[in-house]
mmCIF file of C-alpha atoms and ligand atoms in Angstrom:
data_model
loop_
_atom_site.group_PDB
_atom_site.id
_atom_site.type_symbol
_atom_site.label_atom_id
_atom_site.label_comp_id
_atom_site.label_asym_id
_atom_site.label_seq_id
_atom_site.Cartn_x
_atom_site.Cartn_y
_atom_site.Cartn_z
ATOM 1 C CA UNK A 1 -106.840 220.809 90.300
ATOM 2 C CA UNK A 2 -108.210 221.779 93.745
ATOM 3 C CA UNK A 3 -105.519 224.150 94.893
ATOM 4 C CA UNK A 4 -102.185 225.316 93.370
ATOM 5 C CA UNK A 5 -99.767 225.891 96.305
ATOM 6 C CA UNK A 6 -96.968 223.337 95.315
ATOM 7 C CA UNK A 7 -96.107 220.856 92.668
ATOM 8 C CA UNK A 8 -97.847 218.249 94.783
ATOM 9 C CA UNK A 9 -101.163 219.794 93.880
ATOM 10 C CA UNK A 10 -100.591 219.040 90.241
ATOM 11 C CA UNK A 11 -101.448 215.521 88.823
ATOM 12 C CA UNK A 12 -99.234 215.815 85.824
ATOM 13 C CA UNK A 13 -96.723 218.730 86.141
ATOM 14 C CA UNK A 14 -95.134 218.140 82.704
ATOM 15 C CA UNK A 15 -98.515 218.291 81.001
ATOM 16 C CA UNK A 16 -99.266 221.590 82.869
ATOM 17 C CA UNK A 17 -95.865 222.981 81.654
ATOM 18 C CA UNK A 18 -96.755 222.066 78.008
ATOM 19 C CA UNK A 19 -100.147 223.928 78.328
ATOM 20 C CA UNK A 20 -98.285 227.213 78.942
ATOM 21 C CA UNK A 21 -96.749 227.638 75.441
ATOM 22 C CA UNK A 22 -99.892 226.065 73.958
ATOM 23 C CA UNK A 23 -102.073 228.915 75.593
ATOM 24 C CA UNK A 24 -99.497 231.400 74.419
ATOM 25 C CA UNK A 25 -99.539 230.240 70.780
ATOM 26 C CA UNK A 26 -103.258 229.412 70.368
ATOM 27 C CA UNK A 27 -104.697 232.609 71.911
ATOM 28 C CA UNK A 28 -107.081 232.939 74.790
ATOM 29 C CA UNK A 29 -110.210 230.939 75.630
ATOM 30 C CA UNK A 30 -112.599 233.495 77.042
ATOM 31 C CA UNK A 31 -115.494 231.326 78.194
ATOM 32 C CA UNK A 32 -114.091 229.242 81.031
ATOM 33 C CA UNK A 33 -113.935 232.057 83.546
ATOM 34 C CA UNK A 34 -117.258 233.838 82.604
ATOM 35 C CA UNK A 35 -119.315 234.692 85.677
ATOM 36 C CA UNK A 36 -116.453 233.538 87.928
ATOM 37 C CA UNK A 37 -114.397 235.795 90.132
ATOM 38 C CA UNK A 38 -110.890 235.839 91.511
ATOM 39 C CA UNK A 39 -109.738 237.547 94.661
ATOM 40 C CA UNK A 40 -105.956 238.270 94.895
ATOM 41 C CA UNK A 41 -104.762 238.860 98.427
ATOM 42 C CA UNK A 42 -101.363 240.452 98.950
ATOM 43 C CA UNK A 43 -99.462 240.565 102.233
ATOM 44 C CA UNK A 44 -96.408 241.684 100.257
ATOM 45 C CA UNK A 45 -95.353 243.816 97.303
ATOM 46 C CA UNK A 46 -95.645 242.462 93.711
ATOM 47 C CA UNK A 47 -95.530 243.714 90.133
ATOM 48 C CA UNK A 48 -95.483 240.585 87.924
ATOM 49 C CA UNK A 49 -97.577 238.256 89.957
ATOM 50 C CA UNK A 50 -100.275 240.787 90.507
ATOM 51 C CA UNK A 51 -100.509 242.030 86.975
ATOM 52 C CA UNK A 52 -99.950 238.776 85.062
ATOM 53 C CA UNK A 53 -102.564 236.880 87.222
ATOM 54 C CA UNK A 54 -105.063 239.745 86.809
ATOM 55 C CA UNK A 55 -104.477 239.692 83.092
ATOM 56 C CA UNK A 56 -104.703 235.962 82.855
ATOM 57 C CA UNK A 57 -108.035 235.965 84.785
ATOM 58 C CA UNK A 58 -109.392 238.686 82.442
ATOM 59 C CA UNK A 59 -108.255 236.779 79.375
ATOM 60 C CA UNK A 60 -110.695 233.970 80.295
ATOM 61 C CA UNK A 61 -113.433 236.268 81.341
ATOM 62 C CA UNK A 62 -113.066 236.426 85.122
ATOM 63 C CA UNK A 63 -113.763 239.429 87.360
ATOM 64 C CA UNK A 64 -110.813 240.226 89.609
ATOM 65 C CA UNK A 65 -110.607 241.902 93.053
ATOM 66 C CA UNK A 66 -107.211 242.771 94.509
ATOM 67 C CA UNK A 67 -106.759 243.452 98.199
ATOM 68 C CA UNK A 68 -103.456 244.702 99.711
ATOM 69 C CA UNK A 69 -103.970 243.373 103.225
ATOM 70 C CA UNK A 70 -101.382 245.323 105.046
ATOM 71 C CA UNK A 71 -102.389 248.625 103.413
ATOM 72 C CA UNK A 72 -106.131 248.363 103.031
ATOM 73 C CA UNK A 73 -107.519 245.829 105.427
ATOM 74 C CA UNK A 74 -107.834 245.460 109.173
ATOM 75 C CA UNK A 75 -104.768 244.167 111.036
ATOM 76 C CA UNK A 76 -105.048 240.379 110.924
ATOM 77 C CA UNK A 77 -104.626 238.141 113.972
ATOM 78 C CA UNK A 78 -103.133 234.683 113.168
ATOM 79 C CA UNK A 79 -102.992 232.999 116.581
ATOM 80 C CA UNK A 80 -106.030 230.923 117.720
ATOM 81 C CA UNK A 81 -107.569 231.560 121.070
ATOM 82 C CA UNK A 82 -105.994 235.100 121.434
ATOM 83 C CA UNK A 83 -107.788 237.714 123.428
ATOM 84 C CA UNK A 84 -107.841 240.303 120.708
ATOM 85 C CA UNK A 85 -107.601 243.433 122.860
ATOM 86 C CA UNK A 86 -104.373 244.616 121.211
ATOM 87 C CA UNK A 87 -103.478 245.925 117.689
ATOM 88 C CA UNK A 88 -105.068 243.167 115.639
ATOM 89 C CA UNK A 89 -108.685 243.875 114.654
ATOM 90 C CA UNK A 90 -109.693 240.775 112.559
ATOM 91 C CA UNK A 91 -108.946 237.078 112.928
ATOM 92 C CA UNK A 92 -107.677 235.196 109.818
ATOM 93 C CA UNK A 93 -110.449 232.632 110.438
ATOM 94 C CA UNK A 94 -113.120 235.386 109.794
ATOM 95 C CA UNK A 95 -111.230 237.205 107.042
ATOM 96 C CA UNK A 96 -110.659 234.143 104.951
ATOM 97 C CA UNK A 97 -114.177 232.827 105.267
ATOM 98 C CA UNK A 98 -115.567 236.223 104.323
ATOM 99 C CA UNK A 99 -113.185 236.624 101.315
ATOM 100 C CA UNK A 100 -114.027 233.172 100.037
ATOM 101 C CA UNK A 101 -117.763 234.001 100.098
ATOM 102 C CA UNK A 102 -117.061 236.766 97.578
ATOM 103 C CA UNK A 103 -115.024 234.778 94.956
ATOM 104 C CA UNK A 104 -114.711 231.336 93.233
ATOM 105 C CA UNK A 105 -110.929 231.269 93.386
ATOM 106 C CA UNK A 106 -108.526 232.926 95.783
ATOM 107 C CA UNK A 107 -104.815 233.784 95.315
ATOM 108 C CA UNK A 108 -102.613 234.720 98.348
ATOM 109 C CA UNK A 109 -99.017 236.024 98.584
ATOM 110 C CA UNK A 110 -97.442 235.623 102.044
ATOM 111 C CA UNK A 111 -93.685 235.812 102.258
ATOM 112 C CA UNK A 112 -91.467 234.140 104.819
ATOM 113 C CA UNK A 113 -90.837 236.341 107.825
ATOM 114 C CA UNK A 114 -87.323 234.848 108.065
ATOM 115 C CA UNK A 115 -87.469 235.021 111.956
ATOM 116 C CA UNK A 116 -88.745 231.643 112.652
ATOM 117 C CA UNK A 117 -87.775 228.595 110.376
ATOM 118 C CA UNK A 118 -90.385 226.267 111.801
ATOM 119 C CA UNK A 119 -93.216 228.732 111.283
ATOM 120 C CA UNK A 120 -92.158 229.617 107.704
ATOM 121 C CA UNK A 121 -91.561 225.947 106.714
ATOM 122 C CA UNK A 122 -94.867 224.961 108.201
ATOM 123 C CA UNK A 123 -96.376 227.511 105.940
ATOM 124 C CA UNK A 124 -98.311 228.938 108.916
ATOM 125 C CA UNK A 125 -100.197 231.665 106.976
ATOM 126 C CA UNK A 126 -100.866 229.765 103.678
ATOM 127 C CA UNK A 127 -102.247 226.956 105.690
ATOM 128 C CA UNK A 128 -104.761 229.226 107.414
ATOM 129 C CA UNK A 129 -105.992 230.148 104.100
ATOM 130 C CA UNK A 130 -106.250 226.498 102.962
ATOM 131 C CA UNK A 131 -107.979 225.735 106.277
ATOM 132 C CA UNK A 132 -110.650 228.377 106.161
ATOM 133 C CA UNK A 133 -111.225 228.967 102.318
ATOM 134 C CA UNK A 134 -114.234 227.397 100.905
ATOM 135 C CA UNK A 135 -112.807 228.007 97.298
ATOM 136 C CA UNK A 136 -109.527 226.856 95.623
ATOM 137 C CA UNK A 137 -106.362 228.636 96.755
ATOM 138 C CA UNK A 138 -103.475 229.647 94.472
ATOM 139 C CA UNK A 139 -100.187 230.578 95.922
ATOM 140 C CA UNK A 140 -98.883 233.821 94.622
ATOM 141 C CA UNK A 141 -95.602 233.001 96.514
ATOM 142 C CA UNK A 142 -95.670 231.583 100.013
ATOM 143 C CA UNK A 143 -93.035 231.368 102.743
ATOM 144 C CA UNK A 144 -91.196 228.485 101.144
ATOM 145 C CA UNK A 145 -92.497 228.118 97.444
ATOM 146 C CA UNK A 146 -93.277 230.104 94.335
ATOM 147 C CA UNK A 147 -95.027 227.539 92.106
ATOM 148 C CA UNK A 148 -96.457 230.035 89.515
ATOM 149 C CA UNK A 149 -92.928 231.347 88.934
ATOM 150 C CA UNK A 150 -91.477 227.743 88.611
ATOM 151 C CA UNK A 151 -94.285 226.795 86.169
ATOM 152 C CA UNK A 152 -93.296 229.810 84.122
ATOM 153 C CA UNK A 153 -89.661 229.058 84.361
ATOM 154 C CA UNK A 154 -90.089 225.473 83.132
ATOM 155 C CA UNK A 155 -92.353 226.560 80.345
ATOM 156 C CA UNK A 156 -89.717 229.088 79.306
ATOM 157 C CA UNK A 157 -86.989 226.439 79.233
ATOM 158 C CA UNK A 158 -89.255 224.037 77.371
ATOM 159 C CA UNK A 159 -89.988 226.730 74.715
ATOM 160 C CA UNK A 160 -86.223 226.723 73.813
ATOM 161 C CA UNK A 161 -86.706 223.161 72.437
ATOM 162 C CA UNK A 162 -83.376 222.022 73.906
ATOM 163 C CA UNK A 163 -83.628 218.341 74.931
ATOM 164 C CA UNK A 164 -82.144 217.325 78.295
ATOM 165 C CA UNK A 165 -80.948 220.973 78.977
ATOM 166 C CA UNK A 166 -78.099 221.505 81.379
ATOM 167 C CA UNK A 167 -79.500 223.938 83.893
ATOM 168 C CA UNK A 168 -77.578 225.683 86.717
ATOM 169 C CA UNK A 169 -79.310 227.346 89.692
ATOM 170 C CA UNK A 170 -76.767 229.869 90.983
ATOM 171 C CA UNK A 171 -76.897 231.884 94.164
ATOM 172 C CA UNK A 172 -76.125 235.460 93.477
ATOM 173 C CA UNK A 173 -75.543 238.483 95.754
ATOM 174 C CA UNK A 174 -78.243 240.820 97.114
ATOM 175 C CA UNK A 175 -78.121 243.567 99.746
ATOM 176 C CA UNK A 176 -81.199 242.264 101.597
ATOM 177 C CA UNK A 177 -82.162 239.084 103.394
ATOM 178 C CA UNK A 178 -84.352 237.187 101.026
ATOM 179 C CA UNK A 179 -86.450 233.983 101.359
ATOM 180 C CA UNK A 180 -85.536 230.619 99.725
ATOM 181 C CA UNK A 181 -88.934 230.187 98.083
ATOM 182 C CA UNK A 182 -88.049 230.726 94.413
ATOM 183 C CA UNK A 183 -84.915 228.430 94.631
ATOM 184 C CA UNK A 184 -86.801 225.783 96.648
ATOM 185 C CA UNK A 185 -89.660 225.780 94.179
ATOM 186 C CA UNK A 186 -87.454 225.818 91.030
ATOM 187 C CA UNK A 187 -85.674 222.661 92.299
ATOM 188 C CA UNK A 188 -88.967 221.018 93.209
ATOM 189 C CA UNK A 189 -90.115 221.524 89.508
ATOM 190 C CA UNK A 190 -86.977 220.994 87.541
ATOM 191 C CA UNK A 191 -86.125 217.686 89.043
ATOM 192 C CA UNK A 192 -89.436 216.323 87.542
ATOM 193 C CA UNK A 193 -88.124 217.084 84.092
ATOM 194 C CA UNK A 194 -85.406 215.646 81.804
ATOM 195 C CA UNK A 195 -83.167 218.594 82.531
ATOM 196 C CA UNK A 196 -79.723 218.050 84.082
ATOM 197 C CA UNK A 197 -79.790 220.379 87.054
ATOM 198 C CA UNK A 198 -76.714 221.544 89.117
ATOM 199 C CA UNK A 199 -76.836 223.921 92.090
ATOM 200 C CA UNK A 200 -74.123 226.295 93.015
ATOM 201 C CA UNK A 201 -73.880 228.535 96.042
ATOM 202 C CA UNK A 202 -71.311 229.815 98.571
ATOM 203 C CA UNK A 203 -70.710 227.814 101.752
ATOM 204 C CA UNK A 204 -73.385 228.808 104.327
ATOM 205 C CA UNK A 205 -76.188 229.118 101.819
ATOM 206 C CA UNK A 206 -77.289 225.418 101.698
ATOM 207 C CA UNK A 207 -80.926 225.010 101.073
ATOM 208 C CA UNK A 208 -83.199 222.602 102.884
ATOM 209 C CA UNK A 209 -82.450 218.871 102.129
ATOM 210 C CA UNK A 210 -86.119 218.564 101.312
ATOM 211 C CA UNK A 211 -85.346 220.436 97.985
ATOM 212 C CA UNK A 212 -81.851 219.447 97.214
ATOM 213 C CA UNK A 213 -81.878 215.704 97.706
ATOM 214 C CA UNK A 214 -80.146 214.170 94.733
ATOM 215 C CA UNK A 215 -79.096 217.529 93.083
ATOM 216 C CA UNK A 216 -75.339 217.942 92.504
ATOM 217 C CA UNK A 217 -74.019 220.895 94.546
ATOM 218 C CA UNK A 218 -70.764 222.750 93.977
ATOM 219 C CA UNK A 219 -69.226 225.821 95.758
ATOM 220 C CA UNK A 220 -67.289 226.553 92.500
ATOM 221 C CA UNK A 221 -69.565 228.857 90.525
ATOM 222 C CA UNK A 222 -67.359 229.036 87.368
ATOM 223 C CA UNK A 223 -66.987 225.175 87.307
ATOM 224 C CA UNK A 224 -70.785 224.870 87.463
ATOM 225 C CA UNK A 225 -71.298 227.254 84.565
ATOM 226 C CA UNK A 226 -69.208 225.146 82.106
ATOM 227 C CA UNK A 227 -71.323 224.037 79.218
ATOM 228 C CA UNK A 228 -74.561 225.047 80.784
ATOM 229 C CA UNK A 229 -77.582 225.841 78.542
ATOM 230 C CA UNK A 230 -79.379 227.956 81.235
ATOM 231 C CA UNK A 231 -78.125 229.927 84.165
ATOM 232 C CA UNK A 232 -81.003 230.590 86.665
ATOM 233 C CA UNK A 233 -79.748 233.173 89.295
ATOM 234 C CA UNK A 234 -81.399 233.871 92.530
ATOM 235 C CA UNK A 235 -80.357 235.140 95.922
ATOM 236 C CA UNK A 236 -81.477 233.546 99.127
ATOM 237 C CA UNK A 237 -80.619 233.825 102.826
ATOM 238 C CA UNK A 238 -79.202 231.002 104.904
ATOM 239 C CA UNK A 239 -81.584 228.099 105.789
ATOM 240 C CA UNK A 240 -79.508 226.497 108.549
ATOM 241 C CA UNK A 241 -78.538 229.961 110.174
ATOM 242 C CA UNK A 242 -82.056 230.970 109.360
ATOM 243 C CA UNK A 243 -82.568 234.152 107.573
ATOM 244 C CA UNK A 244 -78.954 235.322 108.064
ATOM 245 C CA UNK A 245 -76.481 236.350 105.290
ATOM 246 C CA UNK A 246 -73.074 234.757 106.092
ATOM 247 C CA UNK A 247 -70.155 236.680 104.602
ATOM 248 C CA UNK A 248 -68.677 235.270 101.438
ATOM 249 C CA UNK A 249 -65.090 235.591 99.978
ATOM 250 C CA UNK A 250 -65.657 235.579 96.218
ATOM 251 C CA UNK A 251 -67.790 237.734 93.981
ATOM 252 C CA UNK A 252 -70.835 235.806 92.852
ATOM 253 C CA UNK A 253 -72.311 238.474 90.546
ATOM 254 C CA UNK A 254 -73.210 236.941 87.176
ATOM 255 C CA UNK A 255 -70.937 238.588 84.586
ATOM 256 C CA UNK A 256 -70.507 238.145 80.813
ATOM 257 C CA UNK A 257 -67.153 236.544 81.509
ATOM 258 C CA UNK A 258 -68.940 233.834 83.540
ATOM 259 C CA UNK A 259 -71.682 233.518 80.980
ATOM 260 C CA UNK A 260 -68.932 232.883 78.304
ATOM 261 C CA UNK A 261 -68.088 229.671 80.146
ATOM 262 C CA UNK A 262 -71.553 228.310 79.245
ATOM 263 C CA UNK A 263 -72.786 226.563 76.089
ATOM 264 C CA UNK A 264 -74.092 229.886 74.715
ATOM 265 C CA UNK A 265 -76.308 229.695 77.853
ATOM 266 C CA UNK A 266 -79.307 231.927 78.517
ATOM 267 C CA UNK A 267 -79.619 233.827 81.692
ATOM 268 C CA UNK A 268 -82.848 233.574 83.682
ATOM 269 C CA UNK A 269 -84.184 235.465 86.777
ATOM 270 C CA UNK A 270 -87.632 235.749 88.209
ATOM 271 C CA UNK A 271 -87.376 239.535 88.651
ATOM 272 C CA UNK A 272 -87.254 242.049 90.218
ATOM 273 C CA UNK A 273 -83.444 242.043 89.836
ATOM 274 C CA UNK A 274 -80.824 244.371 91.410
ATOM 275 C CA UNK A 275 -78.813 245.371 88.290
ATOM 276 C CA UNK A 276 -75.036 245.115 88.646
ATOM 277 C CA UNK A 277 -75.478 243.309 91.927
ATOM 278 C CA UNK A 278 -77.174 240.020 90.956
ATOM 279 C CA UNK A 279 -75.972 240.215 87.392
ATOM 280 C CA UNK A 280 -74.452 242.952 85.187
ATOM 281 C CA UNK A 281 -76.501 245.136 82.767
ATOM 282 C CA UNK A 282 -75.066 243.204 79.814
ATOM 283 C CA UNK A 283 -76.073 239.835 81.100
ATOM 284 C CA UNK A 284 -79.604 241.021 81.967
ATOM 285 C CA UNK A 285 -80.036 242.772 78.662
ATOM 286 C CA UNK A 286 -79.267 239.582 76.687
ATOM 287 C CA UNK A 287 -81.345 237.371 78.891
ATOM 288 C CA UNK A 288 -84.770 235.624 78.990
ATOM 289 C CA UNK A 289 -86.118 237.727 81.822
ATOM 290 C CA UNK A 290 -88.743 239.614 79.835
ATOM 291 C CA UNK A 291 -89.876 236.312 78.143
ATOM 292 C CA UNK A 292 -90.288 234.785 81.618
ATOM 293 C CA UNK A 293 -92.128 237.698 82.843
ATOM 294 C CA UNK A 294 -94.567 237.541 79.943
ATOM 295 C CA UNK A 295 -95.017 233.830 80.348
ATOM 296 C CA UNK A 296 -96.239 234.493 83.900
ATOM 297 C CA UNK A 297 -99.548 235.475 82.224
ATOM 298 C CA UNK A 298 -99.918 232.213 80.329
ATOM 299 C CA UNK A 299 -98.800 230.139 83.312
ATOM 300 C CA UNK A 300 -101.451 231.780 85.510
ATOM 301 C CA UNK A 301 -104.028 231.241 82.784
ATOM 302 C CA UNK A 302 -103.150 227.557 82.581
ATOM 303 C CA UNK A 303 -103.528 227.227 86.330
ATOM 304 C CA UNK A 304 -106.814 229.092 86.510
ATOM 305 C CA UNK A 305 -108.258 227.117 83.632
ATOM 306 C CA UNK A 306 -107.424 223.798 85.254
ATOM 307 C CA UNK A 307 -108.858 224.853 88.600
ATOM 308 C CA UNK A 308 -112.056 226.249 86.978
ATOM 309 C CA UNK A 309 -112.648 223.074 84.943
ATOM 310 C CA UNK A 310 -112.513 221.033 88.213
ATOM 311 C CA UNK A 311 -114.870 223.243 90.260
HETATM 312 N N1 CP B 1 -91.237 237.221 90.092
HETATM 313 C C1 CP B 1 -92.307 237.791 90.848
HETATM 314 O O1 CP B 1 -93.025 237.106 91.550
HETATM 315 O O2 CP B 1 -92.431 239.122 90.672
HETATM 316 P P1 CP B 1 -93.286 240.024 91.721
HETATM 317 O O3 CP B 1 -92.692 239.832 93.101
HETATM 318 O O4 CP B 1 -93.075 241.361 91.120
HETATM 319 O O5 CP B 1 -94.728 239.491 91.677
#
């Protein structure tokens, strides 16, 4: 694997998914990362991605450096040809080439700005890393995708052993404007499996056709939940009215009453989660969220192992 920024970087996604529980059950392989280093670059906050990827790298013997760009580095300029006599001090072209000279693999987190759909969906920042890095690049969540999360989520579903599971991706409320990355990515990965996927969201929260093509969509959340094996909840802001949060009429919070409509379904969420907004305490406390969070470590380890073996 040369990079891990989308499912399209992976030759056999289902094989990679199977490697996650295998790593989890068979323990760590400490040699593959020996004398190799990983740089994790964050433009945005993180708990799970930061800690699980660090832990994964350490499990296989890698050294890890973490850089919080906005807090610790110079202000980065992204535009080419700019006369840099303003507030930016270092061009992305220089920063990425220097960072990649210090490591064997690089991870970068760069969220959508939700101001400009074209810039976000062209992955303006991530693509600068891909352009200027001389080492493989792993997405730690980009403007439109979160592949490490999706790999984890599919591995968590696979671990259940349910054949052809019925999976519902449900929009849920949130007080902030959030990107579509987790939802886009989940759809991109789940449609490659034997799962029966359904998408439910209020009107105005349609995702890009690029990710929903062929996926059944309903605006009736309760109808969608009937007989489901897994409910994956996530909030996202509008794609068409980009970054906005149109008003909705019904309450989309995931409750026990709604979960009771499922086939003893399991609740999933990538975390962090706003308790009693996205889902109630009772739903979260009986869910797979901690299993998902722990599986982030093994998913990152699977990705790092595949990248290091192809260096
Ligand atoms: N799910 C996830 O990516 O969590 P963090 O934002 O804490 O890394």
